[in-house]
Amino acid sequence: MSMEPDRKLDGASLQRLIALVKKHTGITMEERKRELLSSRIRPRMKELNLSTPDMDYLDTHKHEIQKFVNVITTNETIFFRTPIIWEYFSQEFLKSWQKKNTDQTLRIWSSASSTGEESASIGMMCEEFKRACPTFKYRIYASDIDTDVLEGARKGMYKERSINDIRARMPELYTRYFKNHNTAEPQLCDAILSNMEFFVHNLHSRGAHLTFFDIVFCRNVLIYFNDQDQELVLRNMYASLKPDGVLIIGESESLARLKTSFEYTKPLIYKRAA
Ligand SMILES: C[S@@+](CC[C@H](N)C(=O)[O-])C[C@H]1O[C@@H](n2cnc3c(N)ncnc32)[C@H](O)[C@@H]1O
């Protein structure tokens, strides 16, 4: 491809760029995203002093691939996004799981966890449940394809906008589960962080070690994949779940038109079919 940093991508370059995005992230981009794509790669091109970047650049500079993935992905998220699923998780799922699994540790996978607000929300709900049921044990596995977003999440530190939002909407949870909550650098409490593991993972690959999860959150990421790839990701999810495991998807996603082995339970909630 050749493109000067502030010029528009021509048709052929755009096609090659779309193919690169697909190859390295599994994301299917449409041509109408031309502006978005150019604006995301432009800063890195400038840093590399590439006025006419070569599409083969990633082949010869492998260490640039992860940087490319990090700028291409959309990481929008907030704490407790989509209230109905949090109601389900705290009021139904945790209670019924605990009844059936008194001595076990609940295994949860936040599979496109972005900057960590989702996994932190899961942690806060688990700690709330623990207040009523002190023997309850849980472990949260949080992954994303983007290495940059995992850095803050690992430390339990979040963007200012997210912190302002939870502080306003859920002040009790915020003060209970964040240390330094009166400072400019609040941090998720150790009780939750010590129950979390973070790792890089592309949902398009199987991940043989990712098994026996009781529940998988796969929210607001399927939407970036074409139907065939969504089915592939959902087959991977199926293999990662326990036989009666639960899958939670995002508010603008649906499995209705896809061929999967999940059974609809209620909006956004599915069960792994036997
Ligand atoms: C819009 S965020 C959703 C965050 C959170 N699950 C939520 O619902 O608020 C989508 C995340 O999916 C990640 N992602 C995109 N493609 C992926 C892939 N192939 N494998 C794993 N994560 C991916 C992005 O890096 C991004 O952080």
mmCIF file of C-alpha atoms and ligand atoms in Angstrom:
data_model
loop_
_atom_site.group_PDB
_atom_site.id
_atom_site.type_symbol
_atom_site.label_atom_id
_atom_site.label_comp_id
_atom_site.label_asym_id
_atom_site.label_seq_id
_atom_site.Cartn_x
_atom_site.Cartn_y
_atom_site.Cartn_z
ATOM 1 C CA MET A 1 0.000 0.000 0.000
ATOM 2 C CA SER A 2 1.131 3.481 -0.338
ATOM 3 C CA MET A 3 -0.441 6.342 1.444
ATOM 4 C CA GLU A 4 0.796 9.587 2.823
ATOM 5 C CA PRO A 5 -0.256 10.057 6.418
ATOM 6 C CA ASP A 6 -2.888 12.634 5.736
ATOM 7 C CA ARG A 7 -4.115 11.377 2.425
ATOM 8 C CA LYS A 8 -7.146 9.134 1.998
ATOM 9 C CA LEU A 9 -6.640 5.441 1.419
ATOM 10 C CA ASP A 10 -7.197 4.514 -2.204
ATOM 11 C CA GLY A 11 -9.460 1.570 -3.044
ATOM 12 C CA ALA A 12 -6.749 -1.083 -3.468
ATOM 13 C CA SER A 13 -4.932 0.025 -0.300
ATOM 14 C CA LEU A 14 -8.162 -0.054 1.628
ATOM 15 C CA GLN A 15 -8.843 -3.612 0.465
ATOM 16 C CA ARG A 16 -5.378 -4.737 1.529
ATOM 17 C CA LEU A 17 -5.749 -3.027 4.873
ATOM 18 C CA ILE A 18 -9.138 -4.671 5.445
ATOM 19 C CA ALA A 19 -7.494 -8.031 4.670
ATOM 20 C CA LEU A 20 -4.731 -7.319 7.199
ATOM 21 C CA VAL A 21 -7.269 -6.449 9.891
ATOM 22 C CA LYS A 22 -9.089 -9.708 9.189
ATOM 23 C CA LYS A 23 -5.881 -11.720 9.234
ATOM 24 C CA HIS A 24 -4.599 -10.359 12.539
ATOM 25 C CA THR A 25 -7.814 -9.752 14.522
ATOM 26 C CA GLY A 26 -10.582 -11.718 12.800
ATOM 27 C CA ILE A 27 -12.506 -8.453 12.561
ATOM 28 C CA THR A 28 -14.488 -7.944 9.361
ATOM 29 C CA MET A 29 -14.238 -4.283 8.375
ATOM 30 C CA GLU A 30 -16.438 -2.688 5.773
ATOM 31 C CA GLU A 31 -15.293 -0.200 3.187
ATOM 32 C CA ARG A 32 -17.369 2.532 4.773
ATOM 33 C CA LYS A 33 -14.908 2.390 7.707
ATOM 34 C CA ARG A 34 -12.218 3.916 5.480
ATOM 35 C CA GLU A 35 -11.926 7.100 7.566
ATOM 36 C CA LEU A 36 -11.875 5.226 10.843
ATOM 37 C CA LEU A 37 -9.175 2.864 9.624
ATOM 38 C CA SER A 38 -6.944 5.627 8.306
ATOM 39 C CA SER A 39 -7.308 7.685 11.449
ATOM 40 C CA ARG A 40 -6.340 4.712 13.589
ATOM 41 C CA ILE A 41 -3.190 3.746 11.710
ATOM 42 C CA ARG A 42 -2.039 7.298 10.920
ATOM 43 C CA PRO A 43 -0.383 8.141 14.287
ATOM 44 C CA ARG A 44 1.738 4.964 14.193
ATOM 45 C CA MET A 45 2.693 5.636 10.574
ATOM 46 C CA LYS A 46 3.897 9.069 11.613
ATOM 47 C CA GLU A 47 5.910 7.607 14.496
ATOM 48 C CA LEU A 48 7.539 5.180 12.089
ATOM 49 C CA ASN A 49 8.131 7.961 9.612
ATOM 50 C CA LEU A 50 6.236 6.062 6.981
ATOM 51 C CA SER A 51 4.887 8.452 4.447
ATOM 52 C CA THR A 52 4.302 5.624 2.022
ATOM 53 C CA PRO A 53 3.794 2.552 4.146
ATOM 54 C CA ASP A 54 4.238 -0.795 2.602
ATOM 55 C CA MET A 55 1.484 -3.341 3.142
ATOM 56 C CA ASP A 56 4.198 -5.954 3.596
ATOM 57 C CA TYR A 57 5.606 -3.928 6.492
ATOM 58 C CA LEU A 58 4.018 -6.210 9.093
ATOM 59 C CA ASP A 59 5.610 -9.255 7.455
ATOM 60 C CA THR A 60 9.073 -7.794 7.774
ATOM 61 C CA HIS A 61 8.494 -6.111 11.162
ATOM 62 C CA LYS A 62 6.653 -8.762 13.182
ATOM 63 C CA HIS A 63 6.848 -6.750 16.414
ATOM 64 C CA GLU A 64 4.571 -4.179 14.760
ATOM 65 C CA ILE A 65 1.704 -6.679 14.455
ATOM 66 C CA GLN A 66 0.576 -6.323 18.086
ATOM 67 C CA LYS A 67 0.776 -2.525 17.824
ATOM 68 C CA PHE A 68 -1.379 -2.713 14.697
ATOM 69 C CA VAL A 69 -3.926 -4.914 16.511
ATOM 70 C CA ASN A 70 -3.985 -2.497 19.462
ATOM 71 C CA VAL A 71 -4.802 0.535 17.323
ATOM 72 C CA ILE A 72 -7.383 -1.257 15.184
ATOM 73 C CA THR A 73 -9.603 -2.580 17.991
ATOM 74 C CA THR A 74 -12.522 -0.643 19.479
ATOM 75 C CA ASN A 75 -12.384 -0.829 23.261
ATOM 76 C CA GLU A 76 -15.522 1.020 24.333
ATOM 77 C CA THR A 77 -16.798 -0.239 27.702
ATOM 78 C CA ILE A 78 -18.186 0.913 31.059
ATOM 79 C CA PHE A 79 -18.805 -0.650 34.464
ATOM 80 C CA PHE A 80 -22.082 -2.600 34.674
ATOM 81 C CA ARG A 81 -22.884 -2.117 31.000
ATOM 82 C CA THR A 82 -26.407 -3.402 30.212
ATOM 83 C CA PRO A 83 -28.162 -3.644 33.609
ATOM 84 C CA ILE A 84 -30.323 -6.714 32.793
ATOM 85 C CA ILE A 85 -27.349 -9.019 32.597
ATOM 86 C CA TRP A 86 -26.001 -7.865 35.964
ATOM 87 C CA GLU A 87 -29.412 -8.430 37.480
ATOM 88 C CA TYR A 88 -29.401 -11.959 36.047
ATOM 89 C CA PHE A 89 -25.830 -12.649 37.183
ATOM 90 C CA SER A 90 -26.278 -11.427 40.759
ATOM 91 C CA GLN A 91 -29.902 -12.391 41.417
ATOM 92 C CA GLU A 92 -30.188 -15.686 39.532
ATOM 93 C CA PHE A 93 -26.934 -17.155 38.303
ATOM 94 C CA LEU A 94 -24.802 -16.823 41.460
ATOM 95 C CA LYS A 95 -27.554 -18.064 43.748
ATOM 96 C CA SER A 96 -28.398 -21.118 41.701
ATOM 97 C CA TRP A 97 -24.714 -21.922 41.014
ATOM 98 C CA GLN A 98 -23.851 -21.789 44.723
ATOM 99 C CA LYS A 99 -26.731 -24.108 45.630
ATOM 100 C CA LYS A 100 -25.427 -26.767 43.239
ATOM 101 C CA ASN A 101 -21.679 -26.272 43.801
ATOM 102 C CA THR A 102 -21.091 -25.580 47.486
ATOM 103 C CA ASP A 103 -17.432 -26.719 47.580
ATOM 104 C CA GLN A 104 -16.345 -25.539 44.151
ATOM 105 C CA THR A 105 -14.712 -22.361 42.859
ATOM 106 C CA LEU A 106 -16.817 -20.522 40.284
ATOM 107 C CA ARG A 107 -14.819 -20.150 37.048
ATOM 108 C CA ILE A 108 -15.688 -17.034 35.048
ATOM 109 C CA TRP A 109 -14.214 -15.890 31.734
ATOM 110 C CA SER A 110 -14.511 -12.278 30.612
ATOM 111 C CA SER A 111 -13.444 -13.042 27.069
ATOM 112 C CA ALA A 112 -13.163 -9.608 25.434
ATOM 113 C CA SER A 113 -12.559 -7.708 28.613
ATOM 114 C CA SER A 114 -11.106 -4.531 27.093
ATOM 115 C CA THR A 115 -9.902 -2.061 29.758
ATOM 116 C CA GLY A 116 -11.318 -4.259 32.526
ATOM 117 C CA GLU A 117 -14.576 -2.607 33.556
ATOM 118 C CA GLU A 118 -16.473 -5.824 32.759
ATOM 119 C CA SER A 119 -14.223 -8.095 34.827
ATOM 120 C CA ALA A 120 -14.227 -5.554 37.683
ATOM 121 C CA SER A 121 -18.048 -5.460 37.589
ATOM 122 C CA ILE A 122 -18.077 -9.266 37.794
ATOM 123 C CA GLY A 123 -15.682 -9.067 40.752
ATOM 124 C CA MET A 124 -17.830 -6.519 42.596
ATOM 125 C CA MET A 125 -20.940 -8.690 42.117
ATOM 126 C CA CYS A 126 -19.048 -11.743 43.382
ATOM 127 C CA GLU A 127 -17.838 -9.857 46.460
ATOM 128 C CA GLU A 128 -21.373 -8.618 47.135
ATOM 129 C CA PHE A 129 -22.567 -12.217 46.943
ATOM 130 C CA LYS A 130 -19.759 -13.276 49.272
ATOM 131 C CA ARG A 131 -21.020 -10.872 51.936
ATOM 132 C CA ALA A 132 -24.148 -13.018 52.204
ATOM 133 C CA CYS A 133 -22.350 -16.296 51.548
ATOM 134 C CA PRO A 134 -18.792 -16.132 52.984
ATOM 135 C CA THR A 135 -17.805 -19.612 51.755
ATOM 136 C CA PHE A 136 -18.330 -18.591 48.118
ATOM 137 C CA LYS A 137 -15.142 -18.793 46.003
ATOM 138 C CA TYR A 138 -14.592 -17.410 42.518
ATOM 139 C CA ARG A 139 -11.856 -16.855 39.941
ATOM 140 C CA ILE A 140 -12.111 -14.422 37.050
ATOM 141 C CA TYR A 141 -10.093 -14.963 33.879
ATOM 142 C CA ALA A 142 -10.006 -11.844 31.729
ATOM 143 C CA SER A 143 -8.617 -11.748 28.209
ATOM 144 C CA ASP A 144 -8.451 -9.519 25.169
ATOM 145 C CA ILE A 145 -6.563 -9.465 21.885
ATOM 146 C CA ASP A 146 -5.316 -5.933 22.662
ATOM 147 C CA THR A 147 -2.283 -5.858 24.993
ATOM 148 C CA ASP A 148 -2.563 -2.134 25.810
ATOM 149 C CA VAL A 149 -6.014 -2.418 27.382
ATOM 150 C CA LEU A 150 -4.923 -5.290 29.608
ATOM 151 C CA GLU A 151 -2.199 -3.206 31.255
ATOM 152 C CA GLY A 152 -4.538 -0.893 33.171
ATOM 153 C CA ALA A 153 -6.994 -3.703 33.837
ATOM 154 C CA ARG A 154 -4.263 -5.786 35.445
ATOM 155 C CA LYS A 155 -3.527 -2.946 37.880
ATOM 156 C CA GLY A 156 -7.228 -2.359 38.584
ATOM 157 C CA MET A 157 -6.985 1.162 37.194
ATOM 158 C CA TYR A 158 -9.542 2.563 34.772
ATOM 159 C CA LYS A 159 -10.112 5.586 32.571
ATOM 160 C CA GLU A 160 -11.408 8.734 34.241
ATOM 161 C CA ARG A 161 -14.717 8.560 32.378
ATOM 162 C CA SER A 162 -15.439 5.085 33.756
ATOM 163 C CA ILE A 163 -14.521 6.105 37.292
ATOM 164 C CA ASN A 164 -16.727 9.212 37.138
ATOM 165 C CA ASP A 165 -19.554 7.072 35.831
ATOM 166 C CA ILE A 166 -19.427 4.416 38.566
ATOM 167 C CA ARG A 167 -18.868 7.040 41.247
ATOM 168 C CA ALA A 168 -22.082 8.781 40.137
ATOM 169 C CA ARG A 169 -24.227 5.716 39.424
ATOM 170 C CA MET A 170 -23.070 3.341 42.176
ATOM 171 C CA PRO A 171 -21.396 5.332 44.941
ATOM 172 C CA GLU A 172 -21.708 2.547 47.515
ATOM 173 C CA LEU A 173 -20.044 -0.074 45.351
ATOM 174 C CA TYR A 174 -17.398 2.434 44.345
ATOM 175 C CA THR A 175 -16.365 3.290 47.900
ATOM 176 C CA ARG A 176 -16.566 -0.318 49.037
ATOM 177 C CA TYR A 177 -14.449 -1.816 46.272
ATOM 178 C CA PHE A 178 -11.980 0.914 45.307
ATOM 179 C CA LYS A 179 -8.995 1.917 47.361
ATOM 180 C CA ASN A 180 -7.855 5.535 47.204
ATOM 181 C CA HIS A 181 -11.373 6.329 46.120
ATOM 182 C CA ASN A 182 -11.029 9.974 47.139
ATOM 183 C CA THR A 183 -7.918 10.483 45.062
ATOM 184 C CA ALA A 184 -7.205 10.929 41.371
ATOM 185 C CA GLU A 185 -5.889 7.366 41.210
ATOM 186 C CA PRO A 186 -8.522 5.012 42.568
ATOM 187 C CA GLN A 187 -7.682 1.330 42.277
ATOM 188 C CA LEU A 188 -9.780 -1.807 42.460
ATOM 189 C CA CYS A 189 -9.372 -3.466 45.867
ATOM 190 C CA ASP A 190 -6.931 -6.340 46.383
ATOM 191 C CA ALA A 191 -9.718 -8.722 47.455
ATOM 192 C CA ILE A 192 -11.018 -8.640 43.865
ATOM 193 C CA LEU A 193 -7.689 -8.270 42.043
ATOM 194 C CA SER A 194 -6.278 -11.320 43.825
ATOM 195 C CA ASN A 195 -9.065 -13.396 42.259
ATOM 196 C CA MET A 196 -8.234 -12.284 38.722
ATOM 197 C CA GLU A 197 -5.914 -13.393 35.938
ATOM 198 C CA PHE A 198 -5.324 -11.466 32.730
ATOM 199 C CA PHE A 199 -4.018 -12.823 29.445
ATOM 200 C CA VAL A 200 -3.884 -12.074 25.741
ATOM 201 C CA HIS A 201 -6.163 -14.254 23.655
ATOM 202 C CA ASN A 202 -7.641 -14.145 20.176
ATOM 203 C CA LEU A 203 -11.177 -15.550 20.268
ATOM 204 C CA HIS A 204 -10.643 -17.083 16.843
ATOM 205 C CA SER A 205 -8.234 -19.612 18.292
ATOM 206 C CA ARG A 206 -9.362 -22.482 20.433
ATOM 207 C CA GLY A 207 -7.117 -22.089 23.498
ATOM 208 C CA ALA A 208 -6.909 -25.708 24.658
ATOM 209 C CA HIS A 209 -6.230 -24.602 28.247
ATOM 210 C CA LEU A 210 -9.469 -22.598 28.351
ATOM 211 C CA THR A 211 -11.871 -25.193 29.688
ATOM 212 C CA PHE A 212 -14.408 -25.870 32.435
ATOM 213 C CA PHE A 213 -15.803 -22.375 32.723
ATOM 214 C CA ASP A 214 -19.145 -22.042 34.491
ATOM 215 C CA ILE A 215 -19.929 -18.807 32.680
ATOM 216 C CA VAL A 216 -18.416 -16.859 29.797
ATOM 217 C CA PHE A 217 -19.020 -13.193 29.106
ATOM 218 C CA CYS A 218 -18.567 -12.663 25.359
ATOM 219 C CA ARG A 219 -20.088 -9.228 25.017
ATOM 220 C CA ASN A 220 -19.919 -6.580 22.337
ATOM 221 C CA VAL A 221 -17.243 -8.338 20.342
ATOM 222 C CA LEU A 222 -19.195 -10.817 18.143
ATOM 223 C CA ILE A 223 -20.593 -7.771 16.408
ATOM 224 C CA TYR A 224 -17.185 -7.174 14.784
ATOM 225 C CA PHE A 225 -17.095 -10.613 13.149
ATOM 226 C CA ASN A 226 -18.953 -11.987 10.123
ATOM 227 C CA ASP A 227 -21.504 -14.788 10.682
ATOM 228 C CA GLN A 228 -19.088 -17.568 9.804
ATOM 229 C CA ASP A 229 -16.489 -16.252 12.257
ATOM 230 C CA GLN A 230 -19.108 -15.719 14.960
ATOM 231 C CA GLU A 231 -19.978 -19.406 14.594
ATOM 232 C CA LEU A 232 -16.289 -20.320 14.908
ATOM 233 C CA VAL A 233 -15.907 -18.199 18.061
ATOM 234 C CA LEU A 234 -19.076 -19.707 19.511
ATOM 235 C CA ARG A 235 -17.779 -23.233 18.860
ATOM 236 C CA ASN A 236 -14.668 -22.255 20.827
ATOM 237 C CA MET A 237 -16.876 -20.877 23.615
ATOM 238 C CA TYR A 238 -18.891 -24.095 23.628
ATOM 239 C CA ALA A 239 -15.701 -26.121 24.114
ATOM 240 C CA SER A 240 -14.616 -23.810 26.944
ATOM 241 C CA LEU A 241 -17.799 -24.159 28.967
ATOM 242 C CA LYS A 242 -18.865 -26.855 31.407
ATOM 243 C CA PRO A 243 -21.852 -28.921 30.188
ATOM 244 C CA ASP A 244 -24.410 -26.677 31.906
ATOM 245 C CA GLY A 245 -22.367 -23.507 31.370
ATOM 246 C CA VAL A 246 -23.831 -20.116 30.554
ATOM 247 C CA LEU A 247 -22.908 -17.673 27.787
ATOM 248 C CA ILE A 248 -23.705 -13.958 27.989
ATOM 249 C CA ILE A 249 -23.586 -11.801 24.858
ATOM 250 C CA GLY A 250 -23.884 -8.053 24.187
ATOM 251 C CA GLU A 251 -26.973 -5.913 23.828
ATOM 252 C CA SER A 252 -26.721 -5.567 20.058
ATOM 253 C CA GLU A 253 -25.841 -9.203 19.413
ATOM 254 C CA SER A 254 -27.986 -12.274 18.816
ATOM 255 C CA LEU A 255 -27.418 -15.947 18.085
ATOM 256 C CA ALA A 256 -30.806 -16.274 16.381
ATOM 257 C CA ARG A 257 -29.573 -16.579 12.784
ATOM 258 C CA LEU A 258 -26.393 -18.506 13.613
ATOM 259 C CA LYS A 259 -25.800 -22.260 13.690
ATOM 260 C CA THR A 260 -24.679 -22.911 17.269
ATOM 261 C CA SER A 261 -25.169 -25.417 20.056
ATOM 262 C CA PHE A 262 -26.453 -22.823 22.515
ATOM 263 C CA GLU A 263 -30.005 -22.699 23.821
ATOM 264 C CA TYR A 264 -31.725 -19.399 24.380
ATOM 265 C CA THR A 265 -32.541 -18.808 28.061
ATOM 266 C CA LYS A 266 -33.565 -15.150 28.106
ATOM 267 C CA PRO A 267 -32.425 -11.997 26.294
ATOM 268 C CA LEU A 268 -28.615 -12.062 25.984
ATOM 269 C CA ILE A 269 -28.326 -15.248 28.070
ATOM 270 C CA TYR A 270 -27.702 -18.701 26.545
ATOM 271 C CA LYS A 271 -27.006 -22.176 27.901
ATOM 272 C CA ARG A 272 -24.602 -24.703 26.453
ATOM 273 C CA ALA A 273 -26.838 -27.423 25.022
ATOM 274 C CA ALA A 274 -26.087 -30.996 26.110
HETATM 275 C C1 LIG B 1 -16.278 -2.982 22.527
HETATM 276 S S1 LIG B 1 -15.123 -3.859 23.537
HETATM 277 C C2 LIG B 1 -16.235 -4.776 24.608
HETATM 278 C C3 LIG B 1 -15.765 -4.770 26.045
HETATM 279 C C4 LIG B 1 -16.696 -5.447 27.036
HETATM 280 N N1 LIG B 1 -16.840 -6.863 26.750
HETATM 281 C C5 LIG B 1 -18.056 -4.781 27.070
HETATM 282 O O1 LIG B 1 -19.024 -5.390 26.621
HETATM 283 O O2 LIG B 1 -18.161 -3.653 27.543
HETATM 284 C C6 LIG B 1 -14.584 -5.125 22.380
HETATM 285 C C7 LIG B 1 -13.255 -5.760 22.790
HETATM 286 O O3 LIG B 1 -13.070 -6.932 21.985
HETATM 287 C C8 LIG B 1 -11.693 -7.043 21.718
HETATM 288 N N2 LIG B 1 -11.502 -7.912 20.543
HETATM 289 C C9 LIG B 1 -11.691 -7.624 19.234
HETATM 290 N N3 LIG B 1 -11.390 -8.674 18.467
HETATM 291 C C10 LIG B 1 -11.002 -9.667 19.289
HETATM 292 C C11 LIG B 1 -10.562 -11.001 19.099
HETATM 293 N N4 LIG B 1 -10.463 -11.539 17.869
HETATM 294 N N5 LIG B 1 -10.256 -11.745 20.187
HETATM 295 C C12 LIG B 1 -10.345 -11.215 21.434
HETATM 296 N N6 LIG B 1 -10.746 -9.947 21.685
HETATM 297 C C13 LIG B 1 -11.072 -9.185 20.627
HETATM 298 C C14 LIG B 1 -11.231 -5.610 21.510
HETATM 299 O O4 LIG B 1 -9.845 -5.469 21.694
HETATM 300 C C15 LIG B 1 -12.071 -4.862 22.546
HETATM 301 O O5 LIG B 1 -11.346 -4.635 23.725
#
